[in-house]
Amino acid sequence: MKVFSDVSSIDDTLRGAVLTVGNFDGVHLGHQRILRTAHALAKVSSAAVMAMTFEPHPIALLHPDSAPARLTPWEEKLLQLERYGADAVVRLKTDWPLLSLTAEDFVREVLVKRIHPSYIVEGPNFGFGRQRKGSVETLRAMAAKGGFQVHVVEPYRLHRADGSSLIVSSTAVRDLLARGDVATAAECLGRPYRLVGSVVHGAGAGRTLGFPTINLATGEQLIPAEGVYSGWAEVAGLRRPAAISIGRRPTFGGDKLLVEAFVLDESGDWYAERAALELVSFLRPQQKFADADALARQIGDDVRRVREMASHETAKPGVSA
């Protein structure tokens, strides 16, 4: 997959690409439907599929106090965009000159002049340009003169086992994670939610309990609700079941929010390594135990439940398990 830091660097081989524009935070099932549609359109004319995204999120400049927490850091977003069909990604730097462009100027000066897309594929609620005044109707009005066609993809509605349904969106995924509902969030994403970052030094409390943990620094990524989760850890080429704790160590009087994982059947020193934690299911809320022994007994039970989870899942192809 080709990655471009601005439109001026796009090479001529990508002229006529099938283009989709958006933030793609999470690369959830709705985004995946758009990418699949773009791929089907591109296949007919042997064109490339191009995703254009913005870094940082425009709201981070327009309303920094209300900017949403990220579901997918940049490298993770790239990984998922490639996984779901993008041949090229254009990363536009979000700055005031870009945000000041009218919707019409954005189409003329950025999309048509630089990319010459054959199709632009978007959801029905796509908004762009200054004050987000542009819409799919704006694209349709400019399509003939711009030499492209517009294809609108309906949002993905997730039908759940309990008979309820929800429209998949980045906001919906954030809300689910904020409640600790990582299982439904995984349904919306088409995969478990991944926390990614670097392994950092902790206080060593887990080791004293007989359950040494890795501590993950996650940067600006959204951290789900406090609690203990079953999941998987990926670090140093390994993929192993893990009991994942998000909390403040109430038994030890902690106050700092920490992301820790006890990696089953491994005890490597992975400091400074990049790692990922996939959250599969919520096991229990955080709680303060009477003493360290009581906490150790509970962790032992958590680990047993993680083993049960792992026994029902198949390790990903090509990764040690």
PDB file of C-alpha atoms in Angstrom:
ATOM      1  CA  MET A   1       0.000   0.000   0.000  1.00  0.00           C
ATOM      2  CA  LYS A   2       1.251   3.469  -0.886  1.00  0.00           C
ATOM      3  CA  VAL A   3       1.052   6.235   1.708  1.00  0.00           C
ATOM      4  CA  PHE A   4       1.232   9.938   0.807  1.00  0.00           C
ATOM      5  CA  SER A   5       1.676  12.809   3.238  1.00  0.00           C
ATOM      6  CA  ASP A   6       0.017  15.339   0.904  1.00  0.00           C
ATOM      7  CA  VAL A   7      -1.798  15.410  -2.418  1.00  0.00           C
ATOM      8  CA  SER A   8       1.113  16.986  -4.303  1.00  0.00           C
ATOM      9  CA  SER A   9       3.157  13.803  -3.903  1.00  0.00           C
ATOM     10  CA  ILE A  10       0.557  11.463  -5.450  1.00  0.00           C
ATOM     11  CA  ASP A  11       2.004   9.794  -8.539  1.00  0.00           C
ATOM     12  CA  ASP A  12       0.280   9.647 -11.916  1.00  0.00           C
ATOM     13  CA  THR A  13      -0.313   5.902 -11.691  1.00  0.00           C
ATOM     14  CA  LEU A  14      -3.144   6.640  -9.264  1.00  0.00           C
ATOM     15  CA  ARG A  15      -5.066   8.966 -11.578  1.00  0.00           C
ATOM     16  CA  GLY A  16      -8.637   7.753 -11.881  1.00  0.00           C
ATOM     17  CA  ALA A  17      -8.595   6.050  -8.479  1.00  0.00           C
ATOM     18  CA  VAL A  18     -11.811   5.206  -6.695  1.00  0.00           C
ATOM     19  CA  LEU A  19     -11.653   7.626  -3.770  1.00  0.00           C
ATOM     20  CA  THR A  20     -13.215   7.691  -0.339  1.00  0.00           C
ATOM     21  CA  VAL A  21     -12.648  10.557   2.111  1.00  0.00           C
ATOM     22  CA  GLY A  22     -13.118  10.482   5.874  1.00  0.00           C
ATOM     23  CA  ASN A  23     -11.529  10.155   9.298  1.00  0.00           C
ATOM     24  CA  PHE A  24     -11.909   6.358   9.351  1.00  0.00           C
ATOM     25  CA  ASP A  25     -11.403   6.241  13.107  1.00  0.00           C
ATOM     26  CA  GLY A  26     -11.821   2.609  14.092  1.00  0.00           C
ATOM     27  CA  VAL A  27     -12.145   1.382  10.493  1.00  0.00           C
ATOM     28  CA  HIS A  28     -15.415  -0.208  11.640  1.00  0.00           C
ATOM     29  CA  LEU A  29     -17.972  -2.221   9.640  1.00  0.00           C
ATOM     30  CA  GLY A  30     -19.429   0.932   8.096  1.00  0.00           C
ATOM     31  CA  HIS A  31     -15.993   1.983   6.845  1.00  0.00           C
ATOM     32  CA  GLN A  32     -15.350  -1.558   5.671  1.00  0.00           C
ATOM     33  CA  ARG A  33     -18.571  -1.533   3.643  1.00  0.00           C
ATOM     34  CA  ILE A  34     -17.422   1.678   1.931  1.00  0.00           C
ATOM     35  CA  LEU A  35     -14.006   0.150   1.185  1.00  0.00           C
ATOM     36  CA  ARG A  36     -15.581  -3.043  -0.193  1.00  0.00           C
ATOM     37  CA  THR A  37     -17.838  -0.975  -2.449  1.00  0.00           C
ATOM     38  CA  ALA A  38     -14.867   1.074  -3.630  1.00  0.00           C
ATOM     39  CA  HIS A  39     -12.950  -2.118  -4.345  1.00  0.00           C
ATOM     40  CA  ALA A  40     -15.830  -3.528  -6.411  1.00  0.00           C
ATOM     41  CA  LEU A  41     -16.044  -0.319  -8.462  1.00  0.00           C
ATOM     42  CA  ALA A  42     -12.273  -0.199  -8.905  1.00  0.00           C
ATOM     43  CA  LYS A  43     -12.072  -3.797 -10.065  1.00  0.00           C
ATOM     44  CA  VAL A  44     -14.199  -3.071 -13.134  1.00  0.00           C
ATOM     45  CA  SER A  45     -11.675  -0.569 -14.507  1.00  0.00           C
ATOM     46  CA  SER A  46      -8.525  -1.902 -12.827  1.00  0.00           C
ATOM     47  CA  ALA A  47      -8.294   1.305 -10.804  1.00  0.00           C
ATOM     48  CA  ALA A  48      -6.770   1.728  -7.362  1.00  0.00           C
ATOM     49  CA  VAL A  49      -8.733   2.256  -4.155  1.00  0.00           C
ATOM     50  CA  MET A  50      -7.614   5.419  -2.391  1.00  0.00           C
ATOM     51  CA  ALA A  51      -8.573   6.484   1.130  1.00  0.00           C
ATOM     52  CA  MET A  52      -8.026  10.123   2.083  1.00  0.00           C
ATOM     53  CA  THR A  53      -7.942  10.897   5.781  1.00  0.00           C
ATOM     54  CA  PHE A  54      -7.057  13.746   8.115  1.00  0.00           C
ATOM     55  CA  GLU A  55      -4.494  14.010  10.895  1.00  0.00           C
ATOM     56  CA  PRO A  56      -5.291  15.185  13.469  1.00  0.00           C
ATOM     57  CA  HIS A  57      -9.080  14.948  13.617  1.00  0.00           C
ATOM     58  CA  PRO A  58     -10.505  18.338  12.488  1.00  0.00           C
ATOM     59  CA  ILE A  59     -12.367  18.719  15.781  1.00  0.00           C
ATOM     60  CA  ALA A  60      -8.978  18.765  17.535  1.00  0.00           C
ATOM     61  CA  LEU A  61      -8.400  22.184  15.925  1.00  0.00           C
ATOM     62  CA  LEU A  62     -11.948  23.486  15.793  1.00  0.00           C
ATOM     63  CA  HIS A  63     -13.074  22.422  19.281  1.00  0.00           C
ATOM     64  CA  PRO A  64     -10.060  20.972  21.113  1.00  0.00           C
ATOM     65  CA  ASP A  65     -11.928  20.552  24.400  1.00  0.00           C
ATOM     66  CA  SER A  66     -14.442  18.217  22.777  1.00  0.00           C
ATOM     67  CA  ALA A  67     -12.172  16.295  20.414  1.00  0.00           C
ATOM     68  CA  PRO A  68     -13.011  12.572  20.507  1.00  0.00           C
ATOM     69  CA  ALA A  69     -10.471  10.111  21.876  1.00  0.00           C
ATOM     70  CA  ARG A  70      -8.857   8.066  19.118  1.00  0.00           C
ATOM     71  CA  LEU A  71      -9.923   4.497  18.442  1.00  0.00           C
ATOM     72  CA  THR A  72      -7.068   3.859  16.030  1.00  0.00           C
ATOM     73  CA  PRO A  73      -3.676   5.569  16.272  1.00  0.00           C
ATOM     74  CA  TRP A  74      -2.152   6.354  12.885  1.00  0.00           C
ATOM     75  CA  GLU A  75      -0.153   3.141  12.409  1.00  0.00           C
ATOM     76  CA  GLU A  76      -3.123   1.030  13.485  1.00  0.00           C
ATOM     77  CA  LYS A  77      -5.408   2.938  11.106  1.00  0.00           C
ATOM     78  CA  LEU A  78      -3.014   2.286   8.224  1.00  0.00           C
ATOM     79  CA  LEU A  79      -2.888  -1.401   9.090  1.00  0.00           C
ATOM     80  CA  GLN A  80      -6.673  -1.702   9.045  1.00  0.00           C
ATOM     81  CA  LEU A  81      -7.186   0.413   5.911  1.00  0.00           C
ATOM     82  CA  GLU A  82      -4.795  -1.863   4.047  1.00  0.00           C
ATOM     83  CA  ARG A  83      -6.434  -4.952   5.507  1.00  0.00           C
ATOM     84  CA  TYR A  84      -9.829  -3.888   4.206  1.00  0.00           C
ATOM     85  CA  GLY A  85      -8.827  -2.948   0.693  1.00  0.00           C
ATOM     86  CA  ALA A  86      -7.087   0.427   0.378  1.00  0.00           C
ATOM     87  CA  ASP A  87      -4.284   0.463  -2.223  1.00  0.00           C
ATOM     88  CA  ALA A  88      -3.221   3.988  -1.278  1.00  0.00           C
ATOM     89  CA  VAL A  89      -3.782   6.336   1.639  1.00  0.00           C
ATOM     90  CA  VAL A  90      -3.440  10.117   1.548  1.00  0.00           C
ATOM     91  CA  ARG A  91      -2.833  11.738   4.917  1.00  0.00           C
ATOM     92  CA  LEU A  92      -3.857  15.394   4.844  1.00  0.00           C
ATOM     93  CA  LYS A  93      -2.467  17.568   7.600  1.00  0.00           C
ATOM     94  CA  THR A  94      -5.392  19.249   9.305  1.00  0.00           C
ATOM     95  CA  ASP A  95      -4.559  22.949   9.477  1.00  0.00           C
ATOM     96  CA  TRP A  96      -6.421  26.222   9.162  1.00  0.00           C
ATOM     97  CA  PRO A  97      -5.786  26.698   5.412  1.00  0.00           C
ATOM     98  CA  LEU A  98      -7.331  23.280   4.771  1.00  0.00           C
ATOM     99  CA  LEU A  99     -10.270  23.878   7.104  1.00  0.00           C
ATOM    100  CA  SER A 100     -10.956  27.274   5.513  1.00  0.00           C
ATOM    101  CA  LEU A 101     -11.544  25.790   2.053  1.00  0.00           C
ATOM    102  CA  THR A 102     -15.145  25.818   0.922  1.00  0.00           C
ATOM    103  CA  ALA A 103     -16.591  22.467  -0.014  1.00  0.00           C
ATOM    104  CA  GLU A 104     -16.497  23.429  -3.691  1.00  0.00           C
ATOM    105  CA  ASP A 105     -12.857  24.536  -3.522  1.00  0.00           C
ATOM    106  CA  PHE A 106     -11.911  21.327  -1.719  1.00  0.00           C
ATOM    107  CA  VAL A 107     -13.428  19.273  -4.529  1.00  0.00           C
ATOM    108  CA  ARG A 108     -11.891  21.366  -7.310  1.00  0.00           C
ATOM    109  CA  GLU A 109      -8.438  22.064  -5.871  1.00  0.00           C
ATOM    110  CA  VAL A 110      -7.736  18.964  -3.802  1.00  0.00           C
ATOM    111  CA  LEU A 111      -9.761  16.089  -5.228  1.00  0.00           C
ATOM    112  CA  VAL A 112     -10.157  16.803  -8.939  1.00  0.00           C
ATOM    113  CA  LYS A 113      -6.970  18.724  -9.715  1.00  0.00           C
ATOM    114  CA  ARG A 114      -4.694  16.371  -7.769  1.00  0.00           C
ATOM    115  CA  ILE A 115      -6.384  12.957  -7.945  1.00  0.00           C
ATOM    116  CA  HIS A 116      -8.885  12.985 -10.835  1.00  0.00           C
ATOM    117  CA  PRO A 117     -11.013  10.272  -9.178  1.00  0.00           C
ATOM    118  CA  SER A 118     -13.281   8.135 -11.300  1.00  0.00           C
ATOM    119  CA  TYR A 119     -15.629   7.572  -8.370  1.00  0.00           C
ATOM    120  CA  ILE A 120     -16.066   9.133  -4.940  1.00  0.00           C
ATOM    121  CA  VAL A 121     -17.620   6.695  -2.483  1.00  0.00           C
ATOM    122  CA  GLU A 122     -19.140   8.016   0.761  1.00  0.00           C
ATOM    123  CA  GLY A 123     -21.820   7.432   3.366  1.00  0.00           C
ATOM    124  CA  PRO A 124     -25.030   9.503   3.213  1.00  0.00           C
ATOM    125  CA  ASN A 125     -23.998  11.745   6.131  1.00  0.00           C
ATOM    126  CA  PHE A 126     -20.610  12.725   4.720  1.00  0.00           C
ATOM    127  CA  GLY A 127     -19.802  16.364   5.487  1.00  0.00           C
ATOM    128  CA  PHE A 128     -16.762  18.339   4.372  1.00  0.00           C
ATOM    129  CA  GLY A 129     -15.406  21.777   3.630  1.00  0.00           C
ATOM    130  CA  ARG A 130     -15.647  24.965   5.665  1.00  0.00           C
ATOM    131  CA  GLN A 131     -18.192  24.570   8.467  1.00  0.00           C
ATOM    132  CA  ARG A 132     -18.936  21.114   6.987  1.00  0.00           C
ATOM    133  CA  LYS A 133     -21.331  22.687   4.504  1.00  0.00           C
ATOM    134  CA  GLY A 134     -20.439  20.164   1.808  1.00  0.00           C
ATOM    135  CA  SER A 135     -22.461  16.958   1.458  1.00  0.00           C
ATOM    136  CA  VAL A 136     -23.003  14.118  -0.990  1.00  0.00           C
ATOM    137  CA  GLU A 137     -25.396  16.470  -2.797  1.00  0.00           C
ATOM    138  CA  THR A 138     -22.483  18.882  -3.270  1.00  0.00           C
ATOM    139  CA  LEU A 139     -20.466  16.046  -4.779  1.00  0.00           C
ATOM    140  CA  ARG A 140     -23.325  15.090  -7.087  1.00  0.00           C
ATOM    141  CA  ALA A 141     -23.729  18.684  -8.254  1.00  0.00           C
ATOM    142  CA  MET A 142     -20.032  18.858  -9.159  1.00  0.00           C
ATOM    143  CA  ALA A 143     -19.675  15.317 -10.527  1.00  0.00           C
ATOM    144  CA  ALA A 144     -20.235  15.957 -14.252  1.00  0.00           C
ATOM    145  CA  LYS A 145     -17.844  18.890 -14.462  1.00  0.00           C
ATOM    146  CA  GLY A 146     -15.320  17.150 -12.208  1.00  0.00           C
ATOM    147  CA  GLY A 147     -15.333  13.974 -14.296  1.00  0.00           C
ATOM    148  CA  PHE A 148     -16.276  11.608 -11.473  1.00  0.00           C
ATOM    149  CA  GLN A 149     -19.289   9.630 -10.347  1.00  0.00           C
ATOM    150  CA  VAL A 150     -20.687   9.544  -6.816  1.00  0.00           C
ATOM    151  CA  HIS A 151     -21.650   6.334  -5.062  1.00  0.00           C
ATOM    152  CA  VAL A 152     -23.402   6.539  -1.692  1.00  0.00           C
ATOM    153  CA  VAL A 153     -23.168   3.565   0.687  1.00  0.00           C
ATOM    154  CA  GLU A 154     -25.812   3.079   3.355  1.00  0.00           C
ATOM    155  CA  PRO A 155     -24.668   2.871   7.000  1.00  0.00           C
ATOM    156  CA  TYR A 156     -24.109  -0.565   8.496  1.00  0.00           C
ATOM    157  CA  ARG A 157     -26.874  -1.641  10.879  1.00  0.00           C
ATOM    158  CA  LEU A 158     -25.744  -4.263  13.367  1.00  0.00           C
ATOM    159  CA  HIS A 159     -28.481  -6.732  14.378  1.00  0.00           C
ATOM    160  CA  ARG A 160     -27.778  -8.214  17.777  1.00  0.00           C
ATOM    161  CA  ALA A 161     -28.740 -11.571  19.271  1.00  0.00           C
ATOM    162  CA  ASP A 162     -31.155  -9.909  21.736  1.00  0.00           C
ATOM    163  CA  GLY A 163     -33.211  -8.494  18.859  1.00  0.00           C
ATOM    164  CA  SER A 164     -31.907  -4.945  19.161  1.00  0.00           C
ATOM    165  CA  SER A 165     -29.920  -3.143  16.491  1.00  0.00           C
ATOM    166  CA  LEU A 166     -27.646  -0.144  16.179  1.00  0.00           C
ATOM    167  CA  ILE A 167     -26.086   1.927  13.429  1.00  0.00           C
ATOM    168  CA  VAL A 168     -22.342   1.330  13.446  1.00  0.00           C
ATOM    169  CA  SER A 169     -20.306   4.506  13.800  1.00  0.00           C
ATOM    170  CA  SER A 170     -17.122   5.655  15.497  1.00  0.00           C
ATOM    171  CA  THR A 171     -19.260   7.427  18.099  1.00  0.00           C
ATOM    172  CA  ALA A 172     -21.217   4.239  18.808  1.00  0.00           C
ATOM    173  CA  VAL A 173     -17.986   2.290  19.301  1.00  0.00           C
ATOM    174  CA  ARG A 174     -16.639   4.931  21.684  1.00  0.00           C
ATOM    175  CA  ASP A 175     -19.864   4.802  23.711  1.00  0.00           C
ATOM    176  CA  LEU A 176     -19.714   1.005  23.955  1.00  0.00           C
ATOM    177  CA  LEU A 177     -16.094   1.048  25.089  1.00  0.00           C
ATOM    178  CA  ALA A 178     -16.859   3.740  27.663  1.00  0.00           C
ATOM    179  CA  ARG A 179     -19.358   1.272  29.165  1.00  0.00           C
ATOM    180  CA  GLY A 180     -16.909  -1.629  29.016  1.00  0.00           C
ATOM    181  CA  ASP A 181     -19.000  -3.453  26.401  1.00  0.00           C
ATOM    182  CA  VAL A 182     -16.001  -4.633  24.412  1.00  0.00           C
ATOM    183  CA  ALA A 183     -17.936  -7.602  22.999  1.00  0.00           C
ATOM    184  CA  THR A 184     -20.454  -5.397  21.148  1.00  0.00           C
ATOM    185  CA  ALA A 185     -17.671  -2.994  20.200  1.00  0.00           C
ATOM    186  CA  ALA A 186     -15.901  -5.959  18.588  1.00  0.00           C
ATOM    187  CA  GLU A 187     -19.056  -6.747  16.624  1.00  0.00           C
ATOM    188  CA  CYS A 188     -19.087  -3.166  15.319  1.00  0.00           C
ATOM    189  CA  LEU A 189     -15.397  -3.277  14.426  1.00  0.00           C
ATOM    190  CA  GLY A 190     -15.429  -6.772  12.970  1.00  0.00           C
ATOM    191  CA  ARG A 191     -12.526  -7.608  15.314  1.00  0.00           C
ATOM    192  CA  PRO A 192     -11.622  -7.061  18.984  1.00  0.00           C
ATOM    193  CA  TYR A 193     -10.688  -3.545  20.035  1.00  0.00           C
ATOM    194  CA  ARG A 194      -6.895  -3.167  20.202  1.00  0.00           C
ATOM    195  CA  LEU A 195      -4.959  -1.002  22.607  1.00  0.00           C
ATOM    196  CA  VAL A 196      -1.500  -0.356  21.191  1.00  0.00           C
ATOM    197  CA  GLY A 197       1.561   1.257  22.694  1.00  0.00           C
ATOM    198  CA  SER A 198       4.905   0.695  24.352  1.00  0.00           C
ATOM    199  CA  VAL A 199       5.642  -1.528  27.333  1.00  0.00           C
ATOM    200  CA  VAL A 200       6.767   0.623  30.255  1.00  0.00           C
ATOM    201  CA  HIS A 201       7.996  -0.035  33.779  1.00  0.00           C
ATOM    202  CA  GLY A 202       5.379  -0.467  36.473  1.00  0.00           C
ATOM    203  CA  ALA A 203       5.473  -0.714  40.258  1.00  0.00           C
ATOM    204  CA  GLY A 204       5.992  -4.486  40.235  1.00  0.00           C
ATOM    205  CA  ALA A 205       2.860  -5.209  42.286  1.00  0.00           C
ATOM    206  CA  GLY A 206       1.749  -7.996  39.961  1.00  0.00           C
ATOM    207  CA  ARG A 207       5.049  -9.807  40.330  1.00  0.00           C
ATOM    208  CA  THR A 208       4.755  -9.820  44.121  1.00  0.00           C
ATOM    209  CA  LEU A 209       1.346 -11.480  43.734  1.00  0.00           C
ATOM    210  CA  GLY A 210       2.726 -14.161  41.418  1.00  0.00           C
ATOM    211  CA  PHE A 211       1.212 -12.593  38.295  1.00  0.00           C
ATOM    212  CA  PRO A 212       3.830 -10.351  36.634  1.00  0.00           C
ATOM    213  CA  THR A 213       2.233  -7.909  34.222  1.00  0.00           C
ATOM    214  CA  ILE A 214       3.245  -5.738  31.322  1.00  0.00           C
ATOM    215  CA  ASN A 215       2.228  -2.087  31.598  1.00  0.00           C
ATOM    216  CA  LEU A 216       1.132  -0.378  28.390  1.00  0.00           C
ATOM    217  CA  ALA A 217       1.458   3.338  27.608  1.00  0.00           C
ATOM    218  CA  THR A 218      -1.359   4.016  25.144  1.00  0.00           C
ATOM    219  CA  GLY A 219      -0.913   7.708  24.357  1.00  0.00           C
ATOM    220  CA  GLU A 220      -4.081   9.422  23.114  1.00  0.00           C
ATOM    221  CA  GLN A 221      -5.974   6.223  22.357  1.00  0.00           C
ATOM    222  CA  LEU A 222      -9.361   5.692  23.993  1.00  0.00           C
ATOM    223  CA  ILE A 223      -9.088   3.494  27.082  1.00  0.00           C
ATOM    224  CA  PRO A 224     -12.247   1.478  27.818  1.00  0.00           C
ATOM    225  CA  ALA A 225     -14.064   1.511  31.137  1.00  0.00           C
ATOM    226  CA  GLU A 226     -12.191   0.393  34.217  1.00  0.00           C
ATOM    227  CA  GLY A 227     -12.409  -3.319  34.843  1.00  0.00           C
ATOM    228  CA  VAL A 228     -10.771  -6.666  34.167  1.00  0.00           C
ATOM    229  CA  TYR A 229     -11.021  -8.155  30.676  1.00  0.00           C
ATOM    230  CA  SER A 230     -10.108 -11.348  28.909  1.00  0.00           C
ATOM    231  CA  GLY A 231      -8.148 -10.915  25.718  1.00  0.00           C
ATOM    232  CA  TRP A 232      -4.942 -11.428  23.829  1.00  0.00           C
ATOM    233  CA  ALA A 233      -1.528  -9.854  24.032  1.00  0.00           C
ATOM    234  CA  GLU A 234       0.728  -9.430  21.012  1.00  0.00           C
ATOM    235  CA  VAL A 235       4.339  -8.565  21.815  1.00  0.00           C
ATOM    236  CA  ALA A 236       7.752  -9.491  20.396  1.00  0.00           C
ATOM    237  CA  GLY A 237       6.202 -11.732  17.748  1.00  0.00           C
ATOM    238  CA  LEU A 238       4.108 -13.662  20.273  1.00  0.00           C
ATOM    239  CA  ARG A 239       0.348 -13.868  20.588  1.00  0.00           C
ATOM    240  CA  ARG A 240      -0.859 -15.177  23.935  1.00  0.00           C
ATOM    241  CA  PRO A 241      -4.040 -15.105  26.038  1.00  0.00           C
ATOM    242  CA  ALA A 242      -3.990 -12.321  28.620  1.00  0.00           C
ATOM    243  CA  ALA A 243      -5.888 -11.106  31.662  1.00  0.00           C
ATOM    244  CA  ILE A 244      -6.093  -7.342  31.124  1.00  0.00           C
ATOM    245  CA  SER A 245      -6.664  -4.857  33.926  1.00  0.00           C
ATOM    246  CA  ILE A 246      -7.702  -1.248  33.384  1.00  0.00           C
ATOM    247  CA  GLY A 247      -7.827   0.554  36.689  1.00  0.00           C
ATOM    248  CA  ARG A 248      -6.133   2.318  39.577  1.00  0.00           C
ATOM    249  CA  ARG A 249      -5.062  -0.605  41.795  1.00  0.00           C
ATOM    250  CA  PRO A 250      -7.666   0.117  44.500  1.00  0.00           C
ATOM    251  CA  THR A 251      -6.309  -2.602  46.805  1.00  0.00           C
ATOM    252  CA  PHE A 252      -2.986  -0.776  46.939  1.00  0.00           C
ATOM    253  CA  GLY A 253      -4.462   2.726  47.185  1.00  0.00           C
ATOM    254  CA  GLY A 254      -3.478   3.789  43.676  1.00  0.00           C
ATOM    255  CA  ASP A 255      -4.929   6.793  41.873  1.00  0.00           C
ATOM    256  CA  LYS A 256      -3.319   6.668  38.415  1.00  0.00           C
ATOM    257  CA  LEU A 257      -5.196   4.894  35.624  1.00  0.00           C
ATOM    258  CA  LEU A 258      -3.100   1.958  34.408  1.00  0.00           C
ATOM    259  CA  VAL A 259      -3.396  -0.565  31.585  1.00  0.00           C
ATOM    260  CA  GLU A 260      -1.783  -3.856  32.615  1.00  0.00           C
ATOM    261  CA  ALA A 261      -1.834  -7.402  31.262  1.00  0.00           C
ATOM    262  CA  PHE A 262      -0.805 -10.732  32.708  1.00  0.00           C
ATOM    263  CA  VAL A 263       0.360 -12.704  29.667  1.00  0.00           C
ATOM    264  CA  LEU A 264      -0.382 -16.360  30.254  1.00  0.00           C
ATOM    265  CA  ASP A 265       2.531 -18.792  30.136  1.00  0.00           C
ATOM    266  CA  GLU A 266       5.098 -16.127  29.239  1.00  0.00           C
ATOM    267  CA  SER A 267       7.410 -14.054  31.417  1.00  0.00           C
ATOM    268  CA  GLY A 268       9.620 -12.113  29.033  1.00  0.00           C
ATOM    269  CA  ASP A 269      11.215  -8.740  29.670  1.00  0.00           C
ATOM    270  CA  TRP A 270       9.552  -6.617  26.994  1.00  0.00           C
ATOM    271  CA  TYR A 271      10.316  -3.096  28.186  1.00  0.00           C
ATOM    272  CA  ALA A 272      10.176  -0.557  25.346  1.00  0.00           C
ATOM    273  CA  GLU A 273       8.680  -3.147  22.970  1.00  0.00           C
ATOM    274  CA  ARG A 274       5.600  -2.253  20.960  1.00  0.00           C
ATOM    275  CA  ALA A 275       2.639  -4.298  22.118  1.00  0.00           C
ATOM    276  CA  ALA A 276      -1.064  -4.679  21.426  1.00  0.00           C
ATOM    277  CA  LEU A 277      -3.824  -5.836  23.744  1.00  0.00           C
ATOM    278  CA  GLU A 278      -7.061  -7.148  22.218  1.00  0.00           C
ATOM    279  CA  LEU A 279     -10.064  -6.961  24.531  1.00  0.00           C
ATOM    280  CA  VAL A 280     -12.484  -9.844  24.021  1.00  0.00           C
ATOM    281  CA  SER A 281     -14.849  -9.775  27.010  1.00  0.00           C
ATOM    282  CA  PHE A 282     -15.510  -7.964  30.277  1.00  0.00           C
ATOM    283  CA  LEU A 283     -14.829 -10.203  33.274  1.00  0.00           C
ATOM    284  CA  ARG A 284     -15.540  -8.020  36.313  1.00  0.00           C
ATOM    285  CA  PRO A 285     -15.371  -4.468  37.660  1.00  0.00           C
ATOM    286  CA  GLN A 286     -12.413  -3.215  39.639  1.00  0.00           C
ATOM    287  CA  GLN A 287     -12.768  -3.641  43.378  1.00  0.00           C
ATOM    288  CA  LYS A 288     -10.788  -3.183  46.568  1.00  0.00           C
ATOM    289  CA  PHE A 289      -9.859  -6.469  48.250  1.00  0.00           C
ATOM    290  CA  ALA A 290      -9.186  -7.014  51.948  1.00  0.00           C
ATOM    291  CA  ASP A 291      -5.554  -7.904  51.352  1.00  0.00           C
ATOM    292  CA  ALA A 292      -3.048  -9.008  48.712  1.00  0.00           C
ATOM    293  CA  ASP A 293      -3.867 -12.709  49.233  1.00  0.00           C
ATOM    294  CA  ALA A 294      -7.543 -12.120  48.436  1.00  0.00           C
ATOM    295  CA  LEU A 295      -6.568 -10.198  45.327  1.00  0.00           C
ATOM    296  CA  ALA A 296      -4.209 -12.997  44.230  1.00  0.00           C
ATOM    297  CA  ARG A 297      -6.992 -15.553  44.595  1.00  0.00           C
ATOM    298  CA  GLN A 298      -9.293 -13.411  42.451  1.00  0.00           C
ATOM    299  CA  ILE A 299      -6.608 -12.961  39.797  1.00  0.00           C
ATOM    300  CA  GLY A 300      -6.190 -16.727  39.737  1.00  0.00           C
ATOM    301  CA  ASP A 301      -9.899 -17.052  38.986  1.00  0.00           C
ATOM    302  CA  ASP A 302      -9.623 -14.347  36.301  1.00  0.00           C
ATOM    303  CA  VAL A 303      -6.790 -16.286  34.657  1.00  0.00           C
ATOM    304  CA  ARG A 304      -8.870 -19.467  34.674  1.00  0.00           C
ATOM    305  CA  ARG A 305     -11.650 -17.656  32.824  1.00  0.00           C
ATOM    306  CA  VAL A 306      -9.147 -16.257  30.315  1.00  0.00           C
ATOM    307  CA  ARG A 307      -7.953 -19.803  29.600  1.00  0.00           C
ATOM    308  CA  GLU A 308     -11.558 -20.810  28.950  1.00  0.00           C
ATOM    309  CA  MET A 309     -11.924 -17.908  26.522  1.00  0.00           C
ATOM    310  CA  ALA A 310      -8.705 -18.835  24.736  1.00  0.00           C
ATOM    311  CA  SER A 311      -9.729 -22.468  24.394  1.00  0.00           C
ATOM    312  CA  HIS A 312     -12.734 -21.351  22.328  1.00  0.00           C
ATOM    313  CA  GLU A 313     -10.747 -19.117  20.002  1.00  0.00           C
ATOM    314  CA  THR A 314      -8.312 -20.046  17.298  1.00  0.00           C
ATOM    315  CA  ALA A 315      -5.010 -18.178  17.178  1.00  0.00           C
ATOM    316  CA  LYS A 316      -4.611 -15.969  14.122  1.00  0.00           C
ATOM    317  CA  PRO A 317      -2.885 -17.628  11.154  1.00  0.00           C
ATOM    318  CA  GLY A 318       0.821 -17.009  10.966  1.00  0.00           C
ATOM    319  CA  VAL A 319       1.184 -15.901  14.583  1.00  0.00           C
ATOM    320  CA  SER A 320       2.542 -18.106  17.369  1.00  0.00           C
ATOM    321  CA  ALA A 321      -0.048 -19.064  19.958  1.00  0.00           C
TER     322      ALA A 321
END
